[in-house]
PDB file as gemmi writes it, atoms N, CA and C in Angstrom:
CRYST1    1.000    1.000    1.000  90.00  90.00  90.00 P 1                      
ATOM      1  N   MET A   1      80.201 134.511  84.570  1.00  0.00           N  
ATOM      2  CA  MET A   1      80.728 134.957  85.844  1.00  0.00           C  
ATOM      3  C   MET A   1      81.580 133.847  86.449  1.00  0.00           C  
ATOM      4  N   ASP A   2      82.690 134.214  87.028  1.00  0.00           N  
ATOM      5  CA  ASP A   2      83.589 133.256  87.656  1.00  0.00           C  
ATOM      6  C   ASP A   2      82.985 132.772  88.968  1.00  0.00           C  
ATOM      7  N   ILE A   3      82.876 131.449  89.145  1.00  0.00           N  
ATOM      8  CA  ILE A   3      82.239 130.883  90.330  1.00  0.00           C  
ATOM      9  C   ILE A   3      83.019 131.209  91.607  1.00  0.00           C  
ATOM     10  N   MET A   4      84.360 131.225  91.552  1.00  0.00           N  
ATOM     11  CA  MET A   4      85.148 131.523  92.741  1.00  0.00           C  
ATOM     12  C   MET A   4      84.943 132.974  93.172  1.00  0.00           C  
ATOM     13  N   TRP A   5      84.856 133.887  92.206  1.00  0.00           N  
ATOM     14  CA  TRP A   5      84.608 135.274  92.552  1.00  0.00           C  
ATOM     15  C   TRP A   5      83.241 135.410  93.198  1.00  0.00           C  
ATOM     16  N   ASP A   6      82.241 134.679  92.682  1.00  0.00           N  
ATOM     17  CA  ASP A   6      80.883 134.738  93.203  1.00  0.00           C  
ATOM     18  C   ASP A   6      80.822 134.214  94.632  1.00  0.00           C  
ATOM     19  N   LEU A   7      81.562 133.141  94.952  1.00  0.00           N  
ATOM     20  CA  LEU A   7      81.584 132.619  96.321  1.00  0.00           C  
ATOM     21  C   LEU A   7      82.190 133.633  97.279  1.00  0.00           C  
ATOM     22  N   GLY A   8      83.267 134.289  96.841  1.00  0.00           N  
ATOM     23  CA  GLY A   8      83.891 135.311  97.673  1.00  0.00           C  
ATOM     24  C   GLY A   8      82.954 136.477  97.921  1.00  0.00           C  
ATOM     25  N   ARG A   9      82.200 136.897  96.913  1.00  0.00           N  
ATOM     26  CA  ARG A   9      81.233 137.988  97.052  1.00  0.00           C  
ATOM     27  C   ARG A   9      80.137 137.594  98.035  1.00  0.00           C  
ATOM     28  N   ARG A  10      79.678 136.362  97.939  1.00  0.00           N  
ATOM     29  CA  ARG A  10      78.621 135.899  98.846  1.00  0.00           C  
ATOM     30  C   ARG A  10      79.115 135.892 100.287  1.00  0.00           C  
ATOM     31  N   GLU A  11      80.363 135.490 100.503  1.00  0.00           N  
ATOM     32  CA  GLU A  11      80.923 135.511 101.852  1.00  0.00           C  
ATOM     33  C   GLU A  11      80.946 136.927 102.406  1.00  0.00           C  
ATOM     34  N   ARG A  12      81.369 137.879 101.581  1.00  0.00           N  
ATOM     35  CA  ARG A  12      81.459 139.270 102.040  1.00  0.00           C  
ATOM     36  C   ARG A  12      80.089 139.878 102.279  1.00  0.00           C  
ATOM     37  N   GLU A  13      79.178 139.709 101.333  1.00  0.00           N  
ATOM     38  CA  GLU A  13      77.888 140.389 101.407  1.00  0.00           C  
ATOM     39  C   GLU A  13      76.933 139.757 102.406  1.00  0.00           C  
ATOM     40  N   GLU A  14      76.899 138.445 102.471  1.00  0.00           N  
ATOM     41  CA  GLU A  14      75.909 137.771 103.309  1.00  0.00           C  
ATOM     42  C   GLU A  14      76.487 137.252 104.616  1.00  0.00           C  
ATOM     43  N   GLY A  15      77.807 137.316 104.775  1.00  0.00           N  
ATOM     44  CA  GLY A  15      78.416 136.815 105.995  1.00  0.00           C  
ATOM     45  C   GLY A  15      78.401 135.301 106.100  1.00  0.00           C  
ATOM     46  N   VAL A  16      78.192 134.638 104.981  1.00  0.00           N  
ATOM     47  CA  VAL A  16      78.151 133.176 104.955  1.00  0.00           C  
ATOM     48  C   VAL A  16      79.564 132.680 104.696  1.00  0.00           C  
ATOM     49  N   LYS A  17      80.067 131.833 105.573  1.00  0.00           N  
ATOM     50  CA  LYS A  17      81.408 131.280 105.405  1.00  0.00           C  
ATOM     51  C   LYS A  17      81.316 129.992 104.602  1.00  0.00           C  
ATOM     52  N   MET A  18      81.956 129.991 103.441  1.00  0.00           N  
ATOM     53  CA  MET A  18      81.968 128.802 102.590  1.00  0.00           C  
ATOM     54  C   MET A  18      83.202 127.977 102.962  1.00  0.00           C  
ATOM     55  N   SER A  19      83.006 126.733 103.311  1.00  0.00           N  
ATOM     56  CA  SER A  19      84.144 125.892 103.679  1.00  0.00           C  
ATOM     57  C   SER A  19      84.660 125.155 102.451  1.00  0.00           C  
ATOM     58  N   ALA A  20      85.935 124.857 102.489  1.00  0.00           N  
ATOM     59  CA  ALA A  20      86.551 124.108 101.397  1.00  0.00           C  
ATOM     60  C   ALA A  20      86.080 122.657 101.466  1.00  0.00           C  
ATOM     61  N   PRO A  21      86.014 121.981 100.335  1.00  0.00           N  
ATOM     62  CA  PRO A  21      85.607 120.574 100.368  1.00  0.00           C  
ATOM     63  C   PRO A  21      86.602 119.739 101.171  1.00  0.00           C  
ATOM     64  N   MET A  22      86.090 118.796 101.922  1.00  0.00           N  
ATOM     65  CA  MET A  22      86.925 117.950 102.774  1.00  0.00           C  
ATOM     66  C   MET A  22      87.263 116.661 102.030  1.00  0.00           C  
ATOM     67  N   PRO A  23      88.527 116.251 102.072  1.00  0.00           N  
ATOM     68  CA  PRO A  23      88.879 114.971 101.445  1.00  0.00           C  
ATOM     69  C   PRO A  23      88.107 113.827 102.111  1.00  0.00           C  
ATOM     70  N   PHE A  24      87.735 112.818 101.326  1.00  0.00           N  
ATOM     71  CA  PHE A  24      86.918 111.730 101.866  1.00  0.00           C  
ATOM     72  C   PHE A  24      87.631 110.953 102.950  1.00  0.00           C  
ATOM     73  N   TRP A  25      88.975 110.849 102.881  1.00  0.00           N  
ATOM     74  CA  TRP A  25      89.696 110.111 103.921  1.00  0.00           C  
ATOM     75  C   TRP A  25      89.630 110.857 105.238  1.00  0.00           C  
ATOM     76  N   ARG A  26      89.621 112.175 105.193  1.00  0.00           N  
ATOM     77  CA  ARG A  26      89.501 112.956 106.428  1.00  0.00           C  
ATOM     78  C   ARG A  26      88.072 112.846 106.966  1.00  0.00           C  
ATOM     79  N   ALA A  27      87.086 112.867 106.082  1.00  0.00           N  
ATOM     80  CA  ALA A  27      85.691 112.730 106.498  1.00  0.00           C  
ATOM     81  C   ALA A  27      85.444 111.360 107.134  1.00  0.00           C  
ATOM     82  N   ALA A  28      86.206 110.358 106.716  1.00  0.00           N  
ATOM     83  CA  ALA A  28      86.074 109.014 107.283  1.00  0.00           C  
ATOM     84  C   ALA A  28      86.827 108.869 108.602  1.00  0.00           C  
ATOM     85  N   GLY A  29      87.516 109.935 109.038  1.00  0.00           N  
ATOM     86  CA  GLY A  29      88.236 109.893 110.312  1.00  0.00           C  
ATOM     87  C   GLY A  29      89.622 109.299 110.215  1.00  0.00           C  
ATOM     88  N   MET A  30      90.188 109.248 109.012  1.00  0.00           N  
ATOM     89  CA  MET A  30      91.527 108.693 108.814  1.00  0.00           C  
ATOM     90  C   MET A  30      92.548 109.801 108.623  1.00  0.00           C  
ATOM     91  N   THR A  31      93.799 109.482 108.895  1.00  0.00           N  
ATOM     92  CA  THR A  31      94.878 110.371 108.504  1.00  0.00           C  
ATOM     93  C   THR A  31      95.281 110.004 107.084  1.00  0.00           C  
ATOM     94  N   TYR A  32      96.038 110.892 106.449  1.00  0.00           N  
ATOM     95  CA  TYR A  32      96.479 110.594 105.083  1.00  0.00           C  
ATOM     96  C   TYR A  32      97.418 109.392 105.067  1.00  0.00           C  
ATOM     97  N   ILE A  33      98.233 109.233 106.093  1.00  0.00           N  
ATOM     98  CA  ILE A  33      99.153 108.087 106.164  1.00  0.00           C  
ATOM     99  C   ILE A  33      98.362 106.780 106.220  1.00  0.00           C  
ATOM    100  N   THR A  34      97.312 106.738 107.036  1.00  0.00           N  
ATOM    101  CA  THR A  34      96.477 105.536 107.123  1.00  0.00           C  
ATOM    102  C   THR A  34      95.834 105.235 105.776  1.00  0.00           C  
ATOM    103  N   TYR A  35      95.291 106.267 105.137  1.00  0.00           N  
ATOM    104  CA  TYR A  35      94.669 106.097 103.825  1.00  0.00           C  
ATOM    105  C   TYR A  35      95.670 105.585 102.799  1.00  0.00           C  
ATOM    106  N   SER A  36      96.867 106.170 102.771  1.00  0.00           N  
ATOM    107  CA  SER A  36      97.861 105.749 101.780  1.00  0.00           C  
ATOM    108  C   SER A  36      98.356 104.329 102.059  1.00  0.00           C  
ATOM    109  N   ASN A  37      98.450 103.938 103.325  1.00  0.00           N  
ATOM    110  CA  ASN A  37      98.835 102.562 103.653  1.00  0.00           C  
ATOM    111  C   ASN A  37      97.778 101.561 103.195  1.00  0.00           C  
ATOM    112  N   ILE A  38      96.519 101.889 103.365  1.00  0.00           N  
ATOM    113  CA  ILE A  38      95.443 101.012 102.901  1.00  0.00           C  
ATOM    114  C   ILE A  38      95.511 100.864 101.383  1.00  0.00           C  
ATOM    115  N   CYS A  39      95.697 101.982 100.687  1.00  0.00           N  
ATOM    116  CA  CYS A  39      95.789 101.938  99.219  1.00  0.00           C  
ATOM    117  C   CYS A  39      96.992 101.116  98.764  1.00  0.00           C  
ATOM    118  N   ALA A  40      98.135 101.297  99.420  1.00  0.00           N  
ATOM    119  CA  ALA A  40      99.338 100.551  99.052  1.00  0.00           C  
ATOM    120  C   ALA A  40      99.135  99.056  99.259  1.00  0.00           C  
ATOM    121  N   ASN A  41      98.490  98.667 100.363  1.00  0.00           N  
ATOM    122  CA  ASN A  41      98.217  97.251 100.612  1.00  0.00           C  
ATOM    123  C   ASN A  41      97.293  96.669  99.553  1.00  0.00           C  
ATOM    124  N   LEU A  42      96.284  97.431  99.144  1.00  0.00           N  
ATOM    125  CA  LEU A  42      95.378  96.957  98.100  1.00  0.00           C  
ATOM    126  C   LEU A  42      96.109  96.743  96.786  1.00  0.00           C  
ATOM    127  N   VAL A  43      96.979  97.671  96.430  1.00  0.00           N  
ATOM    128  CA  VAL A  43      97.734  97.540  95.178  1.00  0.00           C  
ATOM    129  C   VAL A  43      98.664  96.333  95.245  1.00  0.00           C  
ATOM    130  N   ARG A  44      99.391  96.171  96.364  1.00  0.00           N  
ATOM    131  CA  ARG A  44     100.309  95.029  96.500  1.00  0.00           C  
ATOM    132  C   ARG A  44      99.560  93.702  96.410  1.00  0.00           C  
ATOM    133  N   ASN A  45      98.366  93.642  97.004  1.00  0.00           N  
ATOM    134  CA  ASN A  45      97.595  92.402  96.973  1.00  0.00           C  
ATOM    135  C   ASN A  45      97.005  92.099  95.601  1.00  0.00           C  
ATOM    136  N   CYS A  46      96.920  93.082  94.733  1.00  0.00           N  
ATOM    137  CA  CYS A  46      96.386  92.878  93.381  1.00  0.00           C  
ATOM    138  C   CYS A  46      97.457  92.413  92.391  1.00  0.00           C  
ATOM    139  N   LEU A  47      98.723  92.496  92.781  1.00  0.00           N  
ATOM    140  CA  LEU A  47      99.802  92.102  91.873  1.00  0.00           C  
ATOM    141  C   LEU A  47      99.835  90.598  91.683  1.00  0.00           C  
ATOM    142  N   LYS A  48     100.326  90.171  90.537  1.00  0.00           N  
ATOM    143  CA  LYS A  48     100.522  88.751  90.258  1.00  0.00           C  
ATOM    144  C   LYS A  48     101.931  88.359  90.669  1.00  0.00           C  
ATOM    145  N   GLU A  49     102.111  87.073  90.922  1.00  0.00           N  
ATOM    146  CA  GLU A  49     103.442  86.553  91.249  1.00  0.00           C  
ATOM    147  C   GLU A  49     104.337  86.675  90.028  1.00  0.00           C  
ATOM    148  N   PRO A  50     105.594  86.896  90.109  1.00  0.00           N  
ATOM    149  CA  PRO A  50     106.464  87.059  91.276  1.00  0.00           C  
ATOM    150  C   PRO A  50     106.501  88.490  91.793  1.00  0.00           C  
ATOM    151  N   HIS A  51     105.795  89.412  91.137  1.00  0.00           N  
ATOM    152  CA  HIS A  51     105.828  90.819  91.539  1.00  0.00           C  
ATOM    153  C   HIS A  51     105.210  91.026  92.921  1.00  0.00           C  
ATOM    154  N   LYS A  52     104.211  90.224  93.242  1.00  0.00           N  
ATOM    155  CA  LYS A  52     103.560  90.345  94.541  1.00  0.00           C  
ATOM    156  C   LYS A  52     104.541  90.023  95.666  1.00  0.00           C  
ATOM    157  N   ALA A  53     105.281  88.939  95.532  1.00  0.00           N  
ATOM    158  CA  ALA A  53     106.254  88.546  96.564  1.00  0.00           C  
ATOM    159  C   ALA A  53     107.347  89.606  96.711  1.00  0.00           C  
ATOM    160  N   GLU A  54     107.809  90.159  95.589  1.00  0.00           N  
ATOM    161  CA  GLU A  54     108.832  91.203  95.642  1.00  0.00           C  
ATOM    162  C   GLU A  54     108.316  92.448  96.361  1.00  0.00           C  
ATOM    163  N   ALA A  55     107.077  92.840  96.072  1.00  0.00           N  
ATOM    164  CA  ALA A  55     106.500  94.021  96.718  1.00  0.00           C  
ATOM    165  C   ALA A  55     106.302  93.788  98.209  1.00  0.00           C  
ATOM    166  N   LEU A  56     105.877  92.591  98.584  1.00  0.00           N  
ATOM    167  CA  LEU A  56     105.690  92.295 100.005  1.00  0.00           C  
ATOM    168  C   LEU A  56     107.025  92.276 100.750  1.00  0.00           C  
ATOM    169  N   ASN A  57     108.105  91.830 100.082  1.00  0.00           N  
ATOM    170  CA  ASN A  57     109.420  91.856 100.721  1.00  0.00           C  
ATOM    171  C   ASN A  57     109.916  93.287 100.919  1.00  0.00           C  
ATOM    172  N   ARG A  58     109.599  94.188  99.992  1.00  0.00           N  
ATOM    173  CA  ARG A  58     110.008  95.585 100.129  1.00  0.00           C  
ATOM    174  C   ARG A  58     109.246  96.288 101.247  1.00  0.00           C  
ATOM    175  N   GLU A  59     108.116  95.743 101.618  1.00  0.00           N  
ATOM    176  CA  GLU A  59     107.289  96.343 102.659  1.00  0.00           C  
ATOM    177  C   GLU A  59     107.912  96.193 104.046  1.00  0.00           C  
ATOM    178  N   LYS A  60     108.763  95.207 104.235  1.00  0.00           N  
ATOM    179  CA  LYS A  60     109.358  94.942 105.539  1.00  0.00           C  
ATOM    180  C   LYS A  60     110.232  96.116 105.973  1.00  0.00           C  
ATOM    181  N   VAL A  61     110.132  96.456 107.255  1.00  0.00           N  
ATOM    182  CA  VAL A  61     110.894  97.576 107.797  1.00  0.00           C  
ATOM    183  C   VAL A  61     111.675  97.092 109.013  1.00  0.00           C  
ATOM    184  N   HIS A  62     112.939  97.426 109.048  1.00  0.00           N  
ATOM    185  CA  HIS A  62     113.796  97.132 110.187  1.00  0.00           C  
ATOM    186  C   HIS A  62     114.374  98.452 110.677  1.00  0.00           C  
ATOM    187  N   PHE A  63     114.455  98.609 111.989  1.00  0.00           N  
ATOM    188  CA  PHE A  63     114.982  99.852 112.539  1.00  0.00           C  
ATOM    189  C   PHE A  63     115.689  99.568 113.853  1.00  0.00           C  
ATOM    190  N   ALA A  64     116.506 100.510 114.280  1.00  0.00           N  
ATOM    191  CA  ALA A  64     117.267 100.369 115.520  1.00  0.00           C  
ATOM    192  C   ALA A  64     116.756 101.371 116.539  1.00  0.00           C  
ATOM    193  N   ILE A  65     116.649 100.913 117.785  1.00  0.00           N  
ATOM    194  CA  ILE A  65     116.242 101.776 118.889  1.00  0.00           C  
ATOM    195  C   ILE A  65     117.401 101.847 119.872  1.00  0.00           C  
ATOM    196  N   SER A  66     117.798 103.061 120.186  1.00  0.00           N  
ATOM    197  CA  SER A  66     118.864 103.264 121.165  1.00  0.00           C  
ATOM    198  C   SER A  66     118.309 104.031 122.348  1.00  0.00           C  
ATOM    199  N   THR A  67     118.622 103.548 123.530  1.00  0.00           N  
ATOM    200  CA  THR A  67     118.264 104.309 124.726  1.00  0.00           C  
ATOM    201  C   THR A  67     119.469 105.148 125.118  1.00  0.00           C  
ATOM    202  N   TRP A  68     119.210 106.281 125.722  1.00  0.00           N  
ATOM    203  CA  TRP A  68     120.276 107.203 126.102  1.00  0.00           C  
ATOM    204  C   TRP A  68     120.385 107.239 127.617  1.00  0.00           C  
ATOM    205  N   LYS A  69     121.619 107.183 128.091  1.00  0.00           N  
ATOM    206  CA  LYS A  69     121.868 107.231 129.524  1.00  0.00           C  
ATOM    207  C   LYS A  69     123.105 108.089 129.751  1.00  0.00           C  
ATOM    208  N   ASP A  70     122.978 109.066 130.607  1.00  0.00           N  
ATOM    209  CA  ASP A  70     124.073 109.989 130.926  1.00  0.00           C  
ATOM    210  C   ASP A  70     124.625 110.663 129.676  1.00  0.00           C  
ATOM    211  N   GLY A  71     123.766 111.015 128.748  1.00  0.00           N  
ATOM    212  CA  GLY A  71     124.172 111.738 127.549  1.00  0.00           C  
ATOM    213  C   GLY A  71     124.832 110.892 126.478  1.00  0.00           C  
ATOM    214  N   LYS A  72     124.836 109.566 126.636  1.00  0.00           N  
ATOM    215  CA  LYS A  72     125.446 108.686 125.633  1.00  0.00           C  
ATOM    216  C   LYS A  72     124.458 107.598 125.232  1.00  0.00           C  
ATOM    217  N   ALA A  73     124.517 107.238 123.952  1.00  0.00           N  
ATOM    218  CA  ALA A  73     123.636 106.188 123.456  1.00  0.00           C  
ATOM    219  C   ALA A  73     124.164 104.827 123.877  1.00  0.00           C  
ATOM    220  N   GLU A  74     123.252 103.987 124.350  1.00  0.00           N  
ATOM    221  CA  GLU A  74     123.615 102.613 124.671  1.00  0.00           C  
ATOM    222  C   GLU A  74     123.532 101.785 123.404  1.00  0.00           C  
ATOM    223  N   LYS A  75     123.874 100.509 123.499  1.00  0.00           N  
ATOM    224  CA  LYS A  75     123.871  99.637 122.329  1.00  0.00           C  
ATOM    225  C   LYS A  75     122.467  99.579 121.715  1.00  0.00           C  
ATOM    226  N   PRO A  76     122.374  99.815 120.397  1.00  0.00           N  
ATOM    227  CA  PRO A  76     121.047  99.808 119.758  1.00  0.00           C  
ATOM    228  C   PRO A  76     120.443  98.401 119.692  1.00  0.00           C  
ATOM    229  N   VAL A  77     119.139  98.358 119.733  1.00  0.00           N  
ATOM    230  CA  VAL A  77     118.386  97.108 119.595  1.00  0.00           C  
ATOM    231  C   VAL A  77     117.738  97.146 118.209  1.00  0.00           C  
ATOM    232  N   ILE A  78     117.982  96.109 117.414  1.00  0.00           N  
ATOM    233  CA  ILE A  78     117.401  96.016 116.075  1.00  0.00           C  
ATOM    234  C   ILE A  78     115.984  95.494 116.208  1.00  0.00           C  
ATOM    235  N   ARG A  79     115.028  96.220 115.628  1.00  0.00           N  
ATOM    236  CA  ARG A  79     113.619  95.841 115.682  1.00  0.00           C  
ATOM    237  C   ARG A  79     113.072  95.672 114.292  1.00  0.00           C  
ATOM    238  N   SER A  80     111.918  95.052 114.183  1.00  0.00           N  
ATOM    239  CA  SER A  80     111.252  94.857 112.897  1.00  0.00           C  
ATOM    240  C   SER A  80     109.770  95.127 113.092  1.00  0.00           C  
ATOM    241  N   ASP A  81     109.118  95.571 112.050  1.00  0.00           N  
ATOM    242  CA  ASP A  81     107.677  95.786 112.150  1.00  0.00           C  
ATOM    243  C   ASP A  81     106.897  94.494 111.940  1.00  0.00           C  
ATOM    244  N   LEU A  82     107.596  93.406 111.646  1.00  0.00           N  
ATOM    245  CA  LEU A  82     106.944  92.121 111.412  1.00  0.00           C  
ATOM    246  C   LEU A  82     106.604  91.455 112.730  1.00  0.00           C  
ATOM    247  N   ALA A  83     105.504  90.729 112.753  1.00  0.00           N  
ATOM    248  CA  ALA A  83     105.110  90.005 113.958  1.00  0.00           C  
ATOM    249  C   ALA A  83     106.099  88.877 114.218  1.00  0.00           C  
ATOM    250  N   GLU A  84     106.475  88.751 115.460  1.00  0.00           N  
ATOM    251  CA  GLU A  84     107.399  87.678 115.855  1.00  0.00           C  
ATOM    252  C   GLU A  84     106.649  86.369 115.896  1.00  0.00           C  
ATOM    253  N   ASP A  85     107.232  85.309 115.315  1.00  0.00           N  
ATOM    254  CA  ASP A  85     106.589  83.995 115.308  1.00  0.00           C  
ATOM    255  C   ASP A  85     107.045  83.189 116.497  1.00  0.00           C  
TER     256      ASP A  85                                                      
END                                                                             
């Protein structure tokens, strides 16, 4: 007998709602982005040099923020996710 068919029959006949399995990262209260960032950091930290330094350099993110005034963008400010020293 197919197990999925049996679960569906049990839901119909007994009124028992079977829930889908929850991913462990969701059960831990994390979002998938947080989980994937943790995994990526672990992998980068396990690399040997010079690959580790290259991976850490690729991790850096720079972006521009523009404020809008009277329907026009003002001069953008370049930001980085790195801590300022």
